Amino acid sequence: MAYAETTFTNRSRVVLGMHIDTQLLEPDQIIESDVCIIGAGPAGTTSAQEFLDSDLRVTLLESGGLEYNPRAQQLSSGEISGDLYEPMEDTHLRQVGGTANHWIIKMADKEFGYRYAPLNDVDFKPRAAVPNSGWPITRKELEPYYQRAHTACEIGPFRYQAGSWDKQGFETLDVEEKGLVNNYFAFGPTRVFTKTIPEKIAGSKNVNLYYNATVVELLCHADSDKVSCAKVRTFDGKETLFKAQYFILAGGGYQTARLLLASNRQKSNGLGNEHDVVGRYYMDHSLSPSGNFYPHDLKLINRLGVYDMRLIDGASILGKLGFTEKTLEEQQLLNFTATVFPMPKARDVDALKALRSIAIDLKGRRFPKHLLRNAYKGLLGGKHLMHVLFQLLIHGAPIMPGFGQGGWSKTHDNHKKFERLELLAFVEQSPMPDNRVTLSNEKDELGMPKLKAHYKWREQDLKSISKAGKLMGQALSATNLGRFVPAGDGNNPVIGSLGLHHIMGTTRMGNDPATSVVDKHCKVHSLDNLYIASSSVFTTGGYANPTLTILALALRVTDTVKTRVTAGEVSFQNQQEVLEAVT
């Protein structure tokens, strides 16, 4: 497509901050700003917020719309192989606010939110048990950005260690001398990314959010080490070039790698891919039921409210169990943490599930054959059902404790409702170069190559998960408070979910360009003005949900870019270079 010189010459400066539907723009425009952020999920919106009310002109580009659009979502479809089974398009959202629109954990203050935790110190270090491990930065270097991320997310105080929160009269399991540690997840509201920050941008003077703006290619001049512009294409075939001094890729682990690989006009292997590293070292987090702890005295459950979601000092927190750094190193384990949820008897669980199934059938006015069978199961657990429904109505206590909703510790007769404590573990995956994403021969509706994702379990990872579950069970049994029964056969781990949609590692951070894509400042090694604020830069994943670390890195990147652009280190490429880059 030809971009006439008059388009460039007559272009207006970016208008005052607002939300702009890219589909309504005149075709073949070149829009200029100081900084262009690609992706309006948590990382992109957080970065954009840092520029509000500054003298810098910023554009924030989002492939999706203000609301969910299945047509835009389908642009994320791709091929999967190996042990992967979930469709690629189900792992993230193309929409303003990004995947935060899927966060529906009911926090202690009744808002919908999401689970946060920082990476541990050990996650940044080289570890014998984790191949290709070791970040080029330390946890200490990231600490001030973690603090700022907490403020940005409205999470509350930055406190995650045992003893850092008032226990409200509850106890923790006595495992501190047995290689385990009690610590916490924190929770923050979804609306920060889906409503609060987008509304601030709508009223800003210097930041524009362009939605329905799918970036299909990053363009460079043939002899330049700088990105010239981002090419946006809409469903009606119109194209717009967004030109900036600096670019920040703030998408997820799939789409960030995809954009670099697809930007192969000037560099045949894609941008930043001189050493065939882009797309490699693909990781996620897995969910593994470790087993069940049966207390000798069920009244113990009444005293373990630390492991429930509670509101303290304005923050929603949830206690959990993990391993000390010493144990991880000595036992050669991947990082591993487990939540502790009280569970009713198996018959009562069946009754609750049956009741839910009946409700779904009746709501849909369906009367399948299994309706009577489920009704019978419900009757078998009738006593328990009546009790938990009463607690739900009076105290708001959940029928079945889990990640979606806390509150079970509000009542004082949990020993009558529950018989065991279920341990559900979040586990790390090793960064392996053969687990990777590559471009497919198939293209999406906008003409951009789709992705192929391949992941295969490493045998040592499965052994580590199994070993960690056993060690945690042994530590609990050593308290003499009950007995631990491992999940499955006790020798092979039960994998509840291979991936939690935490796509990491595909543009990893490092000092050596031969084994990494970005440097310790998250700048692409071979490009002077392209930064990445994404889980894709993670060198290892630890066990923690990646969002808090993503936001800390996004804030760090934003500070770097602000400093550089204010100092005028990079000037705009001239008109002719931009036009040559797209022809």
CSV table of C-alpha atoms in Angstrom, one decimal, residues 12-228:
chain,number,residue,atom,x,y,z
A,12,SER,CA,-1.9,16.6,12.5
A,13,ARG,CA,-0.3,16.1,15.9
A,14,VAL,CA,-2.1,13.6,18.1
A,15,VAL,CA,-5.3,15.1,19.4
A,16,LEU,CA,-6.0,15.4,23.1
A,17,GLY,CA,-6.5,12.2,25.0
A,18,MET,CA,-9.5,10.1,24.1
A,19,HIS,CA,-10.7,6.7,23.0
A,20,ILE,CA,-10.6,6.4,19.2
A,21,ASP,CA,-12.2,3.6,17.0
A,22,THR,CA,-9.4,3.0,14.5
A,23,GLN,CA,-12.0,1.7,12.0
A,24,LEU,CA,-13.4,5.2,11.7
A,25,LEU,CA,-10.1,6.8,10.7
A,26,GLU,CA,-9.4,7.9,7.1
A,27,PRO,CA,-7.2,5.3,5.4
A,28,ASP,CA,-3.4,5.6,4.9
A,29,GLN,CA,-2.7,8.0,7.8
A,30,ILE,CA,0.6,8.3,9.6
A,31,ILE,CA,0.0,9.2,13.2
A,32,GLU,CA,2.9,10.4,15.3
A,33,SER,CA,3.6,10.3,19.0
A,34,ASP,CA,6.6,10.1,21.3
A,35,VAL,CA,5.7,6.7,22.7
A,36,CYS,CA,3.6,3.9,21.2
A,37,ILE,CA,2.4,1.2,23.5
A,38,ILE,CA,1.0,-2.0,21.9
A,39,GLY,CA,-1.6,-3.9,23.9
A,40,ALA,CA,-4.1,-2.3,26.4
A,41,GLY,CA,-4.2,-5.1,28.9
A,42,PRO,CA,-2.8,-4.7,32.5
A,43,ALA,CA,0.8,-4.0,31.3
A,44,GLY,CA,-0.2,-1.6,28.6
A,45,THR,CA,-2.7,0.4,30.6
A,46,THR,CA,-0.3,0.6,33.6
A,47,SER,CA,2.4,1.9,31.4
A,48,ALA,CA,0.1,4.4,29.7
A,49,GLN,CA,-1.1,5.6,33.2
A,50,GLU,CA,2.5,6.6,34.0
A,51,PHE,CA,2.6,9.0,31.1
A,52,LEU,CA,-0.7,10.8,32.0
A,53,ASP,CA,-0.4,14.6,32.3
A,54,SER,CA,3.2,14.6,31.1
A,55,ASP,CA,4.5,16.6,28.1
A,56,LEU,CA,4.9,13.4,26.1
A,57,ARG,CA,2.4,12.3,23.4
A,58,VAL,CA,1.5,8.6,23.8
A,59,THR,CA,-0.6,6.2,21.7
A,60,LEU,CA,-2.0,3.0,23.2
A,61,LEU,CA,-3.1,0.5,20.6
A,62,GLU,CA,-5.5,-2.4,21.3
A,63,SER,CA,-6.5,-5.1,18.8
A,64,GLY,CA,-9.9,-5.6,20.4
A,65,GLY,CA,-12.7,-3.2,21.2
A,66,LEU,CA,-14.2,-1.6,24.3
A,67,GLU,CA,-16.4,-4.7,24.6
A,68,TYR,CA,-15.7,-8.3,23.7
A,69,ASN,CA,-15.8,-9.0,20.0
A,70,PRO,CA,-15.6,-12.7,18.9
A,71,ARG,CA,-14.3,-11.7,15.5
A,72,ALA,CA,-11.3,-10.0,17.0
A,73,GLN,CA,-10.8,-12.8,19.4
A,74,GLN,CA,-10.6,-15.3,16.6
A,75,LEU,CA,-7.4,-13.5,15.4
A,76,SER,CA,-5.7,-15.3,18.2
A,77,SER,CA,-6.5,-18.8,17.0
A,78,GLY,CA,-3.6,-21.0,16.1
A,79,GLU,CA,-2.2,-24.6,16.1
A,80,ILE,CA,-1.1,-26.5,19.2
A,81,SER,CA,0.9,-29.7,19.6
A,82,GLY,CA,2.6,-31.9,22.1
A,83,ASP,CA,0.9,-31.9,25.5
A,84,LEU,CA,-1.1,-28.8,24.8
A,85,TYR,CA,-4.9,-29.1,24.6
A,86,GLU,CA,-6.6,-25.7,25.1
A,87,PRO,CA,-7.3,-23.6,22.0
A,88,MET,CA,-4.9,-20.7,21.7
A,89,GLU,CA,-7.7,-18.2,21.4
A,90,ASP,CA,-9.0,-19.2,24.9
A,91,THR,CA,-5.8,-18.2,26.7
A,92,HIS,CA,-6.1,-14.4,26.4
A,93,LEU,CA,-8.5,-11.7,25.5
A,94,ARG,CA,-8.4,-9.1,22.8
A,95,GLN,CA,-10.3,-6.3,24.5
A,96,VAL,CA,-9.5,-3.1,26.3
A,97,GLY,CA,-8.4,-4.3,29.7
A,98,GLY,CA,-7.0,-7.5,28.2
A,99,THR,CA,-7.4,-10.8,30.0
A,100,ALA,CA,-8.3,-8.9,33.2
A,101,ASN,CA,-11.8,-9.0,31.8
A,102,HIS,CA,-11.8,-12.7,32.7
A,103,TRP,CA,-10.8,-12.2,36.4
A,104,ILE,CA,-13.8,-13.1,38.5
A,105,ILE,CA,-12.5,-14.1,41.8
A,106,LYS,CA,-14.8,-12.8,44.5
A,107,MET,CA,-12.6,-10.9,46.9
A,108,ALA,CA,-13.3,-10.5,50.6
A,109,ASP,CA,-14.8,-7.0,50.0
A,110,LYS,CA,-17.1,-8.6,47.4
A,111,GLU,CA,-15.4,-7.0,44.4
A,112,PHE,CA,-14.3,-9.1,41.6
A,113,GLY,CA,-10.5,-9.4,41.5
A,114,TYR,CA,-7.4,-11.4,40.8
A,115,ARG,CA,-4.6,-13.2,42.7
A,116,TYR,CA,-1.2,-11.5,43.0
A,117,ALA,CA,2.2,-12.6,44.4
A,118,PRO,CA,5.8,-11.5,43.6
A,119,LEU,CA,8.4,-13.9,42.4
A,120,ASN,CA,10.7,-15.3,45.2
A,121,ASP,CA,14.4,-14.3,45.6
A,122,VAL,CA,15.3,-17.9,44.5
A,123,ASP,CA,13.3,-17.5,41.2
A,124,PHE,CA,15.9,-14.9,39.9
A,125,LYS,CA,18.9,-17.1,40.7
A,126,PRO,CA,20.5,-19.9,38.6
A,127,ARG,CA,19.3,-23.2,40.0
A,128,ALA,CA,20.7,-26.7,39.4
A,129,ALA,CA,17.1,-28.1,39.3
A,130,VAL,CA,16.0,-25.6,36.6
A,131,PRO,CA,17.8,-25.7,33.3
A,132,ASN,CA,18.4,-22.3,31.6
A,133,SER,CA,17.6,-20.5,34.8
A,134,GLY,CA,18.9,-17.2,36.2
A,135,TRP,CA,17.7,-13.7,35.5
A,136,PRO,CA,20.1,-10.8,34.7
A,137,ILE,CA,18.4,-8.8,37.5
A,138,THR,CA,17.7,-9.6,41.1
A,139,ARG,CA,14.5,-9.5,43.2
A,140,LYS,CA,16.1,-6.6,45.1
A,141,GLU,CA,16.3,-4.5,41.9
A,142,LEU,CA,12.7,-5.1,41.2
A,143,GLU,CA,11.5,-4.5,44.8
A,144,PRO,CA,10.6,-0.8,44.4
A,145,TYR,CA,8.7,-1.5,41.3
A,146,TYR,CA,6.7,-4.3,43.1
A,147,GLN,CA,5.8,-1.6,45.7
A,148,ARG,CA,4.6,0.7,42.9
A,149,ALA,CA,2.7,-2.0,41.2
A,150,HIS,CA,0.8,-2.7,44.5
A,151,THR,CA,-0.3,1.0,44.5
A,152,ALA,CA,-1.2,0.9,40.9
A,153,CYS,CA,-3.3,-2.2,41.3
A,154,GLU,CA,-5.0,-1.0,44.6
A,155,ILE,CA,-3.9,-4.2,46.3
A,156,GLY,CA,-2.9,-2.9,49.7
A,157,PRO,CA,0.3,-3.2,51.7
A,158,PHE,CA,3.2,-5.1,50.1
A,159,ARG,CA,3.4,-7.9,52.6
A,160,TYR,CA,3.6,-11.6,51.7
A,161,GLN,CA,5.7,-13.3,54.3
A,162,ALA,CA,4.6,-15.4,57.3
A,163,GLY,CA,3.7,-13.2,60.3
A,164,SER,CA,3.3,-10.1,58.1
A,165,TRP,CA,-0.5,-10.0,58.6
A,166,ASP,CA,-2.6,-10.1,61.7
A,167,LYS,CA,-3.9,-13.6,62.0
A,168,GLN,CA,-7.3,-12.5,63.5
A,169,GLY,CA,-6.9,-15.1,66.2
A,170,PHE,CA,-6.3,-17.9,63.7
A,171,GLU,CA,-3.4,-20.4,63.6
A,172,THR,CA,-1.1,-21.5,60.9
A,173,LEU,CA,0.0,-25.0,60.4
A,174,ASP,CA,3.2,-25.6,62.4
A,175,VAL,CA,5.5,-26.4,59.5
A,176,GLU,CA,8.2,-23.7,59.7
A,177,GLU,CA,10.8,-26.1,61.1
A,178,LYS,CA,9.9,-28.8,58.5
A,179,GLY,CA,11.2,-27.1,55.3
A,180,LEU,CA,7.9,-25.3,54.6
A,181,VAL,CA,6.8,-21.7,55.0
A,182,ASN,CA,3.5,-20.0,55.4
A,183,ASN,CA,2.9,-17.0,53.1
A,184,TYR,CA,0.2,-15.3,51.2
A,185,PHE,CA,-1.6,-14.4,48.0
A,186,ALA,CA,-3.0,-10.9,47.7
A,187,PHE,CA,-6.0,-9.8,45.6
A,188,GLY,CA,-6.7,-6.7,43.7
A,189,PRO,CA,-9.8,-5.4,41.8
A,190,THR,CA,-10.3,-6.2,38.1
A,191,ARG,CA,-11.8,-2.8,37.5
A,192,VAL,CA,-8.4,-1.1,37.7
A,193,PHE,CA,-7.6,-2.3,34.2
A,194,THR,CA,-11.0,-2.7,32.7
A,195,LYS,CA,-12.5,0.6,33.9
A,196,THR,CA,-10.4,2.9,36.1
A,197,ILE,CA,-7.3,3.4,34.0
A,198,PRO,CA,-9.2,3.4,30.6
A,199,GLU,CA,-11.5,6.2,32.1
A,200,LYS,CA,-8.4,8.2,33.1
A,201,ILE,CA,-7.1,7.9,29.6
A,202,ALA,CA,-10.4,9.0,28.1
A,203,GLY,CA,-10.0,12.3,30.1
A,204,SER,CA,-6.3,12.8,29.6
A,205,LYS,CA,-4.6,15.5,27.7
A,206,ASN,CA,-1.8,13.5,26.1
A,207,VAL,CA,-2.7,9.8,25.8
A,208,ASN,CA,-4.9,8.4,23.1
A,209,LEU,CA,-6.3,4.9,23.2
A,210,TYR,CA,-6.9,3.4,19.7
A,211,TYR,CA,-9.1,0.3,19.8
A,212,ASN,CA,-9.9,-2.1,16.9
A,213,ALA,CA,-6.2,-1.4,16.1
A,214,THR,CA,-4.5,-4.7,15.3
A,215,VAL,CA,-0.8,-4.3,14.8
A,216,VAL,CA,0.2,-6.7,12.0
A,217,GLU,CA,3.8,-5.6,11.6
A,218,LEU,CA,6.6,-3.5,13.0
A,219,LEU,CA,8.6,-1.7,10.3
A,220,CYS,CA,12.3,-0.7,10.3
A,221,HIS,CA,14.4,1.0,7.7
A,222,ALA,CA,16.7,-1.5,6.1
A,223,ASP,CA,19.9,-0.2,7.6
A,224,SER,CA,18.4,1.0,10.9
A,225,ASP,CA,18.5,-0.4,14.4
A,226,LYS,CA,15.2,1.4,15.2
A,227,VAL,CA,11.6,0.6,14.7
A,228,SER,CA,10.1,3.2,12.4
